């Protein structure tokens, strides 16, 4: 997603204190509790194959584990006794983090979290972000198997980097935001056609309110924070008409628990358009991206911080078996736009 701005704006925004934060060079409150980058996104699907096919065929992702979801985890999600679920956990080649846990629920009616949504509609996690070594080829492959896109790939410059980006749309509004760094080469983690997930996007009613929640309540650091647009028209990957792009500000902030290239969360407010609010649908077992899961060393202490900061906790439990991770304590928070973020600590590791 083009939530980052062209290179000519970078010095201006940095000087104004609006873009790159000084926190990027320092530790964060979340890091003090041992919050680490998210290990997996949880995505609810009607069927596995239509959702996983692109990752397998184009990205070489591998199925690391599959099976039934434990009753205790379903109870954590407050689902009726008649509900059951199976999962498939897929990871990029050579990666054990930034994975996707696809979940197929049964025994209860479902609807998409973001039905027929446009980018400026709020509520529900909009996308999982990945990198690619060839956005154009991935775009063509996605279209050939029935995926769609917000727009054809766009090219832009950010700082000293030349980038390409496309937002691919899968079943039930599952969006995959793909970035290719054309130059200089990206070397922090393996990329391939579809890399591990490194960020997730939420469309929000108020960028300042959403930013403050993740910064002040969750203790995340701010990577960038901006509400400016270049003065010239440019093609948008959010469906904004070409001639309106200078006026419709895509105000965004990116945050992280630990400085680095993974585990981020991004919030965006598309100012000037008023869409629908889908926050009430952003609950299990509805279809789409349900959450991202962050491991925490000291979850009990971190939970106390969340309560002290008035972060809503709709779901929590202890000693729940999560296949592939182990027996964990789990806490989920809901942001001002209804989006879920989960935190877990491992009590007994998976064998």
mmCIF file of C-alpha atoms in Angstrom:
data_model
loop_
_atom_site.group_PDB
_atom_site.id
_atom_site.type_symbol
_atom_site.label_atom_id
_atom_site.label_comp_id
_atom_site.label_asym_id
_atom_site.label_seq_id
_atom_site.Cartn_x
_atom_site.Cartn_y
_atom_site.Cartn_z
ATOM 1 C CA UNK A 1 0.000 0.000 0.000
ATOM 2 C CA UNK A 2 1.269 3.458 -0.781
ATOM 3 C CA UNK A 3 1.096 4.625 2.805
ATOM 4 C CA UNK A 4 4.614 5.951 2.563
ATOM 5 C CA UNK A 5 5.277 9.105 0.633
ATOM 6 C CA UNK A 6 7.597 9.987 -2.268
ATOM 7 C CA UNK A 7 11.189 10.846 -1.520
ATOM 8 C CA UNK A 8 10.898 14.597 -1.924
ATOM 9 C CA UNK A 9 8.644 14.757 1.165
ATOM 10 C CA UNK A 10 11.018 12.902 3.468
ATOM 11 C CA UNK A 11 13.331 15.800 4.468
ATOM 12 C CA UNK A 12 10.342 18.105 4.969
ATOM 13 C CA UNK A 13 8.450 15.672 7.151
ATOM 14 C CA UNK A 14 11.497 14.636 9.114
ATOM 15 C CA UNK A 15 12.281 18.250 9.864
ATOM 16 C CA UNK A 16 8.686 18.794 10.975
ATOM 17 C CA UNK A 17 8.835 15.791 13.286
ATOM 18 C CA UNK A 18 5.931 14.203 11.418
ATOM 19 C CA UNK A 19 7.521 11.232 9.696
ATOM 20 C CA UNK A 20 10.374 9.301 11.282
ATOM 21 C CA UNK A 21 10.318 9.142 15.065
ATOM 22 C CA UNK A 22 13.306 9.464 17.373
ATOM 23 C CA UNK A 23 11.911 6.372 19.131
ATOM 24 C CA UNK A 24 13.192 4.339 16.196
ATOM 25 C CA UNK A 25 16.640 4.481 17.766
ATOM 26 C CA UNK A 26 15.482 3.698 21.316
ATOM 27 C CA UNK A 27 13.736 0.856 23.101
ATOM 28 C CA UNK A 28 9.963 0.862 23.522
ATOM 29 C CA UNK A 29 7.811 0.295 26.619
ATOM 30 C CA UNK A 30 6.481 -2.889 24.970
ATOM 31 C CA UNK A 31 10.021 -4.184 24.548
ATOM 32 C CA UNK A 32 10.569 -3.895 28.297
ATOM 33 C CA UNK A 33 7.915 -6.608 28.785
ATOM 34 C CA UNK A 34 9.491 -8.771 26.107
ATOM 35 C CA UNK A 35 6.948 -8.104 23.360
ATOM 36 C CA UNK A 36 8.537 -9.398 20.148
ATOM 37 C CA UNK A 37 7.487 -9.087 16.458
ATOM 38 C CA UNK A 38 4.291 -10.907 15.555
ATOM 39 C CA UNK A 39 4.781 -14.537 14.626
ATOM 40 C CA UNK A 40 1.549 -15.184 12.735
ATOM 41 C CA UNK A 41 -1.620 -13.643 11.383
ATOM 42 C CA UNK A 42 -4.880 -15.492 12.040
ATOM 43 C CA UNK A 43 -7.081 -15.573 8.934
ATOM 44 C CA UNK A 44 -10.580 -17.067 8.834
ATOM 45 C CA UNK A 45 -11.471 -18.773 5.532
ATOM 46 C CA UNK A 46 -14.412 -20.716 4.130
ATOM 47 C CA UNK A 47 -12.050 -23.167 2.393
ATOM 48 C CA UNK A 48 -8.279 -23.513 2.623
ATOM 49 C CA UNK A 49 -7.316 -24.066 -1.008
ATOM 50 C CA UNK A 50 -8.582 -20.804 -2.582
ATOM 51 C CA UNK A 51 -6.770 -18.781 0.081
ATOM 52 C CA UNK A 52 -3.532 -20.770 0.330
ATOM 53 C CA UNK A 53 -2.995 -21.509 -3.373
ATOM 54 C CA UNK A 54 -1.285 -18.204 -4.204
ATOM 55 C CA UNK A 55 1.167 -18.557 -1.330
ATOM 56 C CA UNK A 56 2.015 -22.143 -2.312
ATOM 57 C CA UNK A 57 2.228 -21.718 -6.086
ATOM 58 C CA UNK A 58 3.774 -18.281 -6.394
ATOM 59 C CA UNK A 59 5.618 -17.931 -3.106
ATOM 60 C CA UNK A 60 6.730 -21.476 -2.377
ATOM 61 C CA UNK A 61 5.224 -21.220 1.092
ATOM 62 C CA UNK A 62 5.131 -24.488 2.988
ATOM 63 C CA UNK A 63 2.460 -26.079 5.140
ATOM 64 C CA UNK A 64 4.163 -26.398 8.526
ATOM 65 C CA UNK A 65 1.253 -27.878 10.480
ATOM 66 C CA UNK A 66 -2.453 -28.642 10.223
ATOM 67 C CA UNK A 67 -5.146 -30.170 12.403
ATOM 68 C CA UNK A 68 -8.029 -29.464 14.748
ATOM 69 C CA UNK A 69 -8.176 -26.362 16.896
ATOM 70 C CA UNK A 70 -8.460 -27.237 20.581
ATOM 71 C CA UNK A 71 -11.791 -26.708 22.303
ATOM 72 C CA UNK A 72 -10.075 -24.466 24.836
ATOM 73 C CA UNK A 73 -9.015 -22.068 22.098
ATOM 74 C CA UNK A 74 -12.563 -21.945 20.740
ATOM 75 C CA UNK A 75 -13.781 -21.194 24.265
ATOM 76 C CA UNK A 76 -11.235 -18.365 24.425
ATOM 77 C CA UNK A 77 -12.913 -16.918 21.334
ATOM 78 C CA UNK A 78 -16.304 -17.298 23.119
ATOM 79 C CA UNK A 79 -17.703 -19.603 20.456
ATOM 80 C CA UNK A 80 -20.618 -21.974 21.170
ATOM 81 C CA UNK A 81 -19.979 -25.622 22.008
ATOM 82 C CA UNK A 82 -21.347 -26.690 18.600
ATOM 83 C CA UNK A 83 -18.529 -24.851 16.785
ATOM 84 C CA UNK A 84 -15.436 -26.715 15.651
ATOM 85 C CA UNK A 85 -12.465 -25.564 13.594
ATOM 86 C CA UNK A 86 -9.461 -26.807 11.684
ATOM 87 C CA UNK A 87 -6.331 -24.898 10.778
ATOM 88 C CA UNK A 88 -3.425 -24.858 8.343
ATOM 89 C CA UNK A 89 -0.296 -22.910 9.257
ATOM 90 C CA UNK A 90 1.733 -21.708 6.268
ATOM 91 C CA UNK A 91 5.161 -20.046 6.361
ATOM 92 C CA UNK A 92 7.428 -18.516 3.747
ATOM 93 C CA UNK A 93 10.538 -20.464 2.745
ATOM 94 C CA UNK A 94 13.237 -20.293 5.433
ATOM 95 C CA UNK A 95 10.902 -18.356 7.759
ATOM 96 C CA UNK A 96 9.386 -19.355 11.088
ATOM 97 C CA UNK A 97 7.788 -15.991 11.799
ATOM 98 C CA UNK A 98 5.439 -13.742 9.828
ATOM 99 C CA UNK A 99 3.394 -16.869 9.049
ATOM 100 C CA UNK A 100 -0.358 -17.206 8.448
ATOM 101 C CA UNK A 101 -2.638 -19.520 10.415
ATOM 102 C CA UNK A 102 -5.658 -20.123 8.180
ATOM 103 C CA UNK A 103 -8.689 -21.251 10.219
ATOM 104 C CA UNK A 104 -11.844 -22.900 8.888
ATOM 105 C CA UNK A 105 -14.727 -22.769 11.346
ATOM 106 C CA UNK A 106 -17.798 -25.036 11.208
ATOM 107 C CA UNK A 107 -21.094 -25.088 13.041
ATOM 108 C CA UNK A 108 -21.914 -21.375 13.019
ATOM 109 C CA UNK A 109 -22.994 -18.805 10.437
ATOM 110 C CA UNK A 110 -20.216 -16.586 9.092
ATOM 111 C CA UNK A 111 -19.984 -13.404 7.056
ATOM 112 C CA UNK A 112 -17.041 -11.458 5.687
ATOM 113 C CA UNK A 113 -15.505 -8.986 8.105
ATOM 114 C CA UNK A 114 -15.237 -6.374 5.344
ATOM 115 C CA UNK A 115 -17.990 -7.263 2.836
ATOM 116 C CA UNK A 116 -17.745 -5.337 -0.433
ATOM 117 C CA UNK A 117 -15.376 -2.924 1.310
ATOM 118 C CA UNK A 118 -13.451 -0.084 -0.247
ATOM 119 C CA UNK A 119 -10.078 0.888 1.120
ATOM 120 C CA UNK A 120 -11.496 3.854 3.054
ATOM 121 C CA UNK A 121 -14.012 1.687 4.936
ATOM 122 C CA UNK A 122 -12.937 1.224 8.548
ATOM 123 C CA UNK A 123 -13.010 -1.794 10.862
ATOM 124 C CA UNK A 124 -11.308 -5.119 10.310
ATOM 125 C CA UNK A 125 -7.651 -5.630 9.455
ATOM 126 C CA UNK A 126 -7.252 -4.424 5.878
ATOM 127 C CA UNK A 127 -4.149 -6.337 4.815
ATOM 128 C CA UNK A 128 -1.119 -8.417 5.637
ATOM 129 C CA UNK A 129 2.038 -6.887 4.136
ATOM 130 C CA UNK A 130 4.791 -8.911 2.453
ATOM 131 C CA UNK A 131 7.761 -8.240 0.184
ATOM 132 C CA UNK A 132 8.430 -9.644 -3.283
ATOM 133 C CA UNK A 133 11.297 -9.844 -5.753
ATOM 134 C CA UNK A 134 8.888 -9.399 -8.699
ATOM 135 C CA UNK A 135 5.595 -7.620 -8.058
ATOM 136 C CA UNK A 136 4.558 -7.642 -11.735
ATOM 137 C CA UNK A 137 4.951 -11.428 -12.042
ATOM 138 C CA UNK A 138 3.107 -12.016 -8.775
ATOM 139 C CA UNK A 139 0.287 -9.718 -9.910
ATOM 140 C CA UNK A 140 -0.123 -11.670 -13.152
ATOM 141 C CA UNK A 141 -0.079 -15.000 -11.294
ATOM 142 C CA UNK A 142 -2.686 -13.763 -8.810
ATOM 143 C CA UNK A 143 -5.043 -12.677 -11.592
ATOM 144 C CA UNK A 144 -4.590 -16.015 -13.378
ATOM 145 C CA UNK A 145 -5.958 -17.950 -10.387
ATOM 146 C CA UNK A 146 -8.898 -15.678 -9.617
ATOM 147 C CA UNK A 147 -7.450 -13.119 -7.227
ATOM 148 C CA UNK A 148 -7.993 -9.421 -7.986
ATOM 149 C CA UNK A 149 -6.323 -6.128 -7.046
ATOM 150 C CA UNK A 150 -7.172 -2.621 -5.873
ATOM 151 C CA UNK A 151 -5.203 -1.390 -8.906
ATOM 152 C CA UNK A 152 -2.394 -2.532 -11.197
ATOM 153 C CA UNK A 153 1.055 -2.254 -9.591
ATOM 154 C CA UNK A 154 2.337 1.274 -9.026
ATOM 155 C CA UNK A 155 5.911 2.541 -8.837
ATOM 156 C CA UNK A 156 7.149 5.289 -6.555
ATOM 157 C CA UNK A 157 10.230 6.540 -4.776
ATOM 158 C CA UNK A 158 10.593 6.623 -0.990
ATOM 159 C CA UNK A 159 13.723 8.235 0.383
ATOM 160 C CA UNK A 160 16.594 6.542 -1.442
ATOM 161 C CA UNK A 161 14.481 3.509 -2.434
ATOM 162 C CA UNK A 162 12.664 2.762 -5.684
ATOM 163 C CA UNK A 163 9.580 0.671 -4.913
ATOM 164 C CA UNK A 164 6.727 -1.167 -6.610
ATOM 165 C CA UNK A 165 3.520 -2.041 -4.789
ATOM 166 C CA UNK A 166 0.228 -3.809 -5.368
ATOM 167 C CA UNK A 167 -2.651 -4.769 -3.065
ATOM 168 C CA UNK A 168 -3.890 -8.217 -4.073
ATOM 169 C CA UNK A 169 -7.442 -9.209 -3.143
ATOM 170 C CA UNK A 170 -8.267 -12.809 -2.299
ATOM 171 C CA UNK A 171 -11.395 -14.635 -1.149
ATOM 172 C CA UNK A 172 -13.721 -12.777 1.238
ATOM 173 C CA UNK A 173 -11.716 -9.566 1.132
ATOM 174 C CA UNK A 174 -8.389 -11.010 2.288
ATOM 175 C CA UNK A 175 -5.846 -8.438 1.109
ATOM 176 C CA UNK A 176 -2.147 -9.040 0.571
ATOM 177 C CA UNK A 177 -0.147 -5.803 0.238
ATOM 178 C CA UNK A 178 3.049 -6.558 -1.683
ATOM 179 C CA UNK A 179 6.191 -4.402 -1.848
ATOM 180 C CA UNK A 180 9.155 -4.828 -4.165
ATOM 181 C CA UNK A 181 12.228 -2.745 -3.416
ATOM 182 C CA UNK A 182 13.713 -2.328 -6.874
ATOM 183 C CA UNK A 183 16.770 -0.528 -5.517
ATOM 184 C CA UNK A 184 18.724 -0.765 -3.349
ATOM 185 C CA UNK A 185 18.379 -4.489 -2.745
ATOM 186 C CA UNK A 186 16.562 -5.587 0.405
ATOM 187 C CA UNK A 187 18.647 -8.058 2.409
ATOM 188 C CA UNK A 188 17.253 -8.138 5.974
ATOM 189 C CA UNK A 189 15.322 -11.367 5.442
ATOM 190 C CA UNK A 190 14.718 -13.680 2.447
ATOM 191 C CA UNK A 191 12.238 -12.186 -0.008
ATOM 192 C CA UNK A 192 11.397 -14.481 -2.945
ATOM 193 C CA UNK A 193 8.111 -14.033 -4.770
ATOM 194 C CA UNK A 194 6.158 -13.757 -1.452
ATOM 195 C CA UNK A 195 8.140 -13.134 1.715
ATOM 196 C CA UNK A 196 7.083 -13.616 5.307
ATOM 197 C CA UNK A 197 4.598 -11.089 6.635
ATOM 198 C CA UNK A 198 6.255 -8.008 8.127
ATOM 199 C CA UNK A 199 3.368 -5.581 8.757
ATOM 200 C CA UNK A 200 -0.427 -5.376 8.884
ATOM 201 C CA UNK A 201 -2.689 -2.474 7.968
ATOM 202 C CA UNK A 202 -5.812 -1.206 9.705
ATOM 203 C CA UNK A 203 -8.034 1.445 8.107
ATOM 204 C CA UNK A 204 -9.154 3.803 10.871
ATOM 205 C CA UNK A 205 -11.528 6.681 11.541
ATOM 206 C CA UNK A 206 -8.852 8.764 13.239
ATOM 207 C CA UNK A 207 -5.139 8.310 12.670
ATOM 208 C CA UNK A 208 -4.214 10.236 15.850
ATOM 209 C CA UNK A 209 -6.563 8.133 18.012
ATOM 210 C CA UNK A 210 -5.359 4.846 16.515
ATOM 211 C CA UNK A 211 -1.703 5.898 16.711
ATOM 212 C CA UNK A 212 -2.103 6.928 20.336
ATOM 213 C CA UNK A 213 -3.692 3.585 21.225
ATOM 214 C CA UNK A 214 -0.805 1.558 19.857
ATOM 215 C CA UNK A 215 1.805 3.974 21.194
ATOM 216 C CA UNK A 216 0.375 4.843 24.613
ATOM 217 C CA UNK A 217 -1.717 1.783 25.537
ATOM 218 C CA UNK A 218 0.348 -0.956 23.886
ATOM 219 C CA UNK A 219 3.688 0.796 24.334
ATOM 220 C CA UNK A 220 4.769 0.518 20.687
ATOM 221 C CA UNK A 221 7.340 2.818 19.121
ATOM 222 C CA UNK A 222 6.440 5.100 16.198
ATOM 223 C CA UNK A 223 8.337 4.480 12.970
ATOM 224 C CA UNK A 224 6.587 7.211 10.993
ATOM 225 C CA UNK A 225 3.547 9.446 11.307
ATOM 226 C CA UNK A 226 2.339 11.558 8.393
ATOM 227 C CA UNK A 227 -0.746 13.260 6.948
ATOM 228 C CA UNK A 228 0.744 14.874 3.858
ATOM 229 C CA UNK A 229 0.395 14.201 0.144
ATOM 230 C CA UNK A 230 2.459 15.351 -2.857
ATOM 231 C CA UNK A 231 0.858 18.194 -4.853
ATOM 232 C CA UNK A 232 0.826 16.376 -8.197
ATOM 233 C CA UNK A 233 -1.726 13.665 -9.150
ATOM 234 C CA UNK A 234 -0.489 10.068 -8.920
ATOM 235 C CA UNK A 235 -2.068 6.684 -9.449
ATOM 236 C CA UNK A 236 -3.366 5.231 -6.202
ATOM 237 C CA UNK A 237 -3.522 1.612 -5.105
ATOM 238 C CA UNK A 238 -6.541 2.436 -2.928
ATOM 239 C CA UNK A 239 -9.003 3.230 -5.733
ATOM 240 C CA UNK A 240 -8.788 6.992 -5.244
ATOM 241 C CA UNK A 241 -9.412 8.783 -8.578
ATOM 242 C CA UNK A 242 -6.209 10.050 -10.177
ATOM 243 C CA UNK A 243 -7.219 13.720 -10.151
ATOM 244 C CA UNK A 244 -8.197 13.631 -6.454
ATOM 245 C CA UNK A 245 -5.004 12.121 -5.045
ATOM 246 C CA UNK A 246 -3.428 15.481 -4.075
ATOM 247 C CA UNK A 247 -6.512 16.360 -1.989
ATOM 248 C CA UNK A 248 -7.355 13.008 -0.390
ATOM 249 C CA UNK A 249 -4.670 12.606 2.252
ATOM 250 C CA UNK A 250 -3.698 9.069 3.178
ATOM 251 C CA UNK A 251 -2.703 9.855 6.744
ATOM 252 C CA UNK A 252 -0.757 6.950 8.208
ATOM 253 C CA UNK A 253 1.384 5.900 11.145
ATOM 254 C CA UNK A 254 3.511 2.770 11.438
ATOM 255 C CA UNK A 255 4.462 1.340 14.824
ATOM 256 C CA UNK A 256 6.432 -1.578 16.235
ATOM 257 C CA UNK A 257 7.216 -3.285 19.567
ATOM 258 C CA UNK A 258 10.897 -3.752 18.641
ATOM 259 C CA UNK A 259 12.829 -1.706 16.093
ATOM 260 C CA UNK A 260 13.477 -3.676 12.909
ATOM 261 C CA UNK A 261 11.954 -4.767 9.619
ATOM 262 C CA UNK A 262 9.310 -7.144 11.029
ATOM 263 C CA UNK A 263 6.387 -7.196 13.445
ATOM 264 C CA UNK A 264 4.928 -3.830 12.535
ATOM 265 C CA UNK A 265 1.385 -2.516 12.601
ATOM 266 C CA UNK A 266 0.171 0.370 10.443
ATOM 267 C CA UNK A 267 -2.912 2.554 10.742
ATOM 268 C CA UNK A 268 -4.294 4.671 7.901
ATOM 269 C CA UNK A 269 -7.042 7.265 7.691
ATOM 270 C CA UNK A 270 -8.106 8.212 4.167
ATOM 271 C CA UNK A 271 -9.135 11.794 4.824
ATOM 272 C CA UNK A 272 -11.864 13.256 2.637
ATOM 273 C CA UNK A 273 -13.799 10.020 2.050
ATOM 274 C CA UNK A 274 -16.351 8.660 4.531
ATOM 275 C CA UNK A 275 -16.979 4.943 4.195
ATOM 276 C CA UNK A 276 -18.746 2.197 6.091
ATOM 277 C CA UNK A 277 -17.679 0.989 9.514
ATOM 278 C CA UNK A 278 -17.227 -2.790 9.643
ATOM 279 C CA UNK A 279 -15.849 -2.972 13.184
ATOM 280 C CA UNK A 280 -18.823 -4.924 14.552
ATOM 281 C CA UNK A 281 -18.005 -7.775 12.141
ATOM 282 C CA UNK A 282 -14.331 -8.022 13.174
ATOM 283 C CA UNK A 283 -14.887 -11.028 15.456
ATOM 284 C CA UNK A 284 -14.432 -14.806 15.148
ATOM 285 C CA UNK A 285 -15.663 -16.753 13.256
ATOM 286 C CA UNK A 286 -16.213 -14.143 10.524
ATOM 287 C CA UNK A 287 -14.163 -14.363 7.339
ATOM 288 C CA UNK A 288 -10.994 -12.359 6.830
ATOM 289 C CA UNK A 289 -7.934 -11.330 8.798
ATOM 290 C CA UNK A 290 -8.870 -11.732 12.468
ATOM 291 C CA UNK A 291 -5.662 -10.771 14.261
ATOM 292 C CA UNK A 292 -1.893 -10.852 14.458
ATOM 293 C CA UNK A 293 -0.181 -12.612 17.373
ATOM 294 C CA UNK A 294 2.754 -11.161 19.314
ATOM 295 C CA UNK A 295 4.817 -13.284 21.735
ATOM 296 C CA UNK A 296 5.481 -11.703 25.131
ATOM 297 C CA UNK A 297 8.030 -12.731 27.754
ATOM 298 C CA UNK A 298 6.075 -11.361 30.757
ATOM 299 C CA UNK A 299 2.419 -11.420 29.758
ATOM 300 C CA UNK A 300 1.082 -10.977 33.299
ATOM 301 C CA UNK A 301 2.961 -7.719 33.759
ATOM 302 C CA UNK A 302 2.098 -6.560 30.251
ATOM 303 C CA UNK A 303 -1.589 -7.322 30.878
ATOM 304 C CA UNK A 304 -1.427 -5.121 33.971
ATOM 305 C CA UNK A 305 -0.093 -2.313 31.804
ATOM 306 C CA UNK A 306 -2.908 -2.817 29.279
ATOM 307 C CA UNK A 307 -5.521 -2.609 32.033
ATOM 308 C CA UNK A 308 -3.877 0.470 33.531
ATOM 309 C CA UNK A 309 -4.005 2.110 30.089
ATOM 310 C CA UNK A 310 -7.705 1.145 29.644
ATOM 311 C CA UNK A 311 -7.053 -1.092 26.652
ATOM 312 C CA UNK A 312 -10.203 -3.173 26.017
ATOM 313 C CA UNK A 313 -9.553 -6.916 26.510
ATOM 314 C CA UNK A 314 -12.434 -8.871 24.915
ATOM 315 C CA UNK A 315 -10.697 -12.272 25.020
ATOM 316 C CA UNK A 316 -8.236 -13.850 27.428
ATOM 317 C CA UNK A 317 -7.397 -17.265 28.804
ATOM 318 C CA UNK A 318 -4.532 -19.245 30.252
ATOM 319 C CA UNK A 319 -2.909 -22.550 29.369
ATOM 320 C CA UNK A 320 -4.576 -23.019 26.007
ATOM 321 C CA UNK A 321 -2.907 -25.446 23.571
ATOM 322 C CA UNK A 322 -2.094 -23.751 20.248
ATOM 323 C CA UNK A 323 -0.668 -26.233 17.769
ATOM 324 C CA UNK A 324 2.800 -25.337 16.587
ATOM 325 C CA UNK A 325 3.417 -22.904 19.454
ATOM 326 C CA UNK A 326 2.663 -24.801 22.649
ATOM 327 C CA UNK A 327 0.561 -24.243 25.735
ATOM 328 C CA UNK A 328 0.118 -20.504 26.010
ATOM 329 C CA UNK A 329 -1.572 -17.746 27.958
ATOM 330 C CA UNK A 330 -3.469 -15.449 25.591
ATOM 331 C CA UNK A 331 -4.754 -11.882 25.793
ATOM 332 C CA UNK A 332 -6.491 -10.020 22.946
ATOM 333 C CA UNK A 333 -7.003 -6.260 22.838
ATOM 334 C CA UNK A 334 -9.404 -4.302 20.662
ATOM 335 C CA UNK A 335 -8.295 -0.984 19.189
ATOM 336 C CA UNK A 336 -10.592 2.058 18.720
ATOM 337 C CA UNK A 337 -11.682 0.705 15.312
ATOM 338 C CA UNK A 338 -12.548 -2.771 16.575
ATOM 339 C CA UNK A 339 -9.422 -4.553 15.334
ATOM 340 C CA UNK A 340 -7.953 -7.402 17.371
ATOM 341 C CA UNK A 341 -4.299 -7.773 18.345
ATOM 342 C CA UNK A 342 -3.269 -10.836 20.371
ATOM 343 C CA UNK A 343 -0.422 -11.323 22.816
ATOM 344 C CA UNK A 344 0.748 -14.688 24.113
ATOM 345 C CA UNK A 345 3.326 -16.183 26.430
ATOM 346 C CA UNK A 346 4.453 -19.786 26.092
ATOM 347 C CA UNK A 347 4.125 -21.913 29.221
ATOM 348 C CA UNK A 348 5.072 -25.229 27.616
ATOM 349 C CA UNK A 349 6.591 -25.254 24.151
ATOM 350 C CA UNK A 350 5.299 -27.478 21.367
ATOM 351 C CA UNK A 351 7.316 -30.650 20.944
#
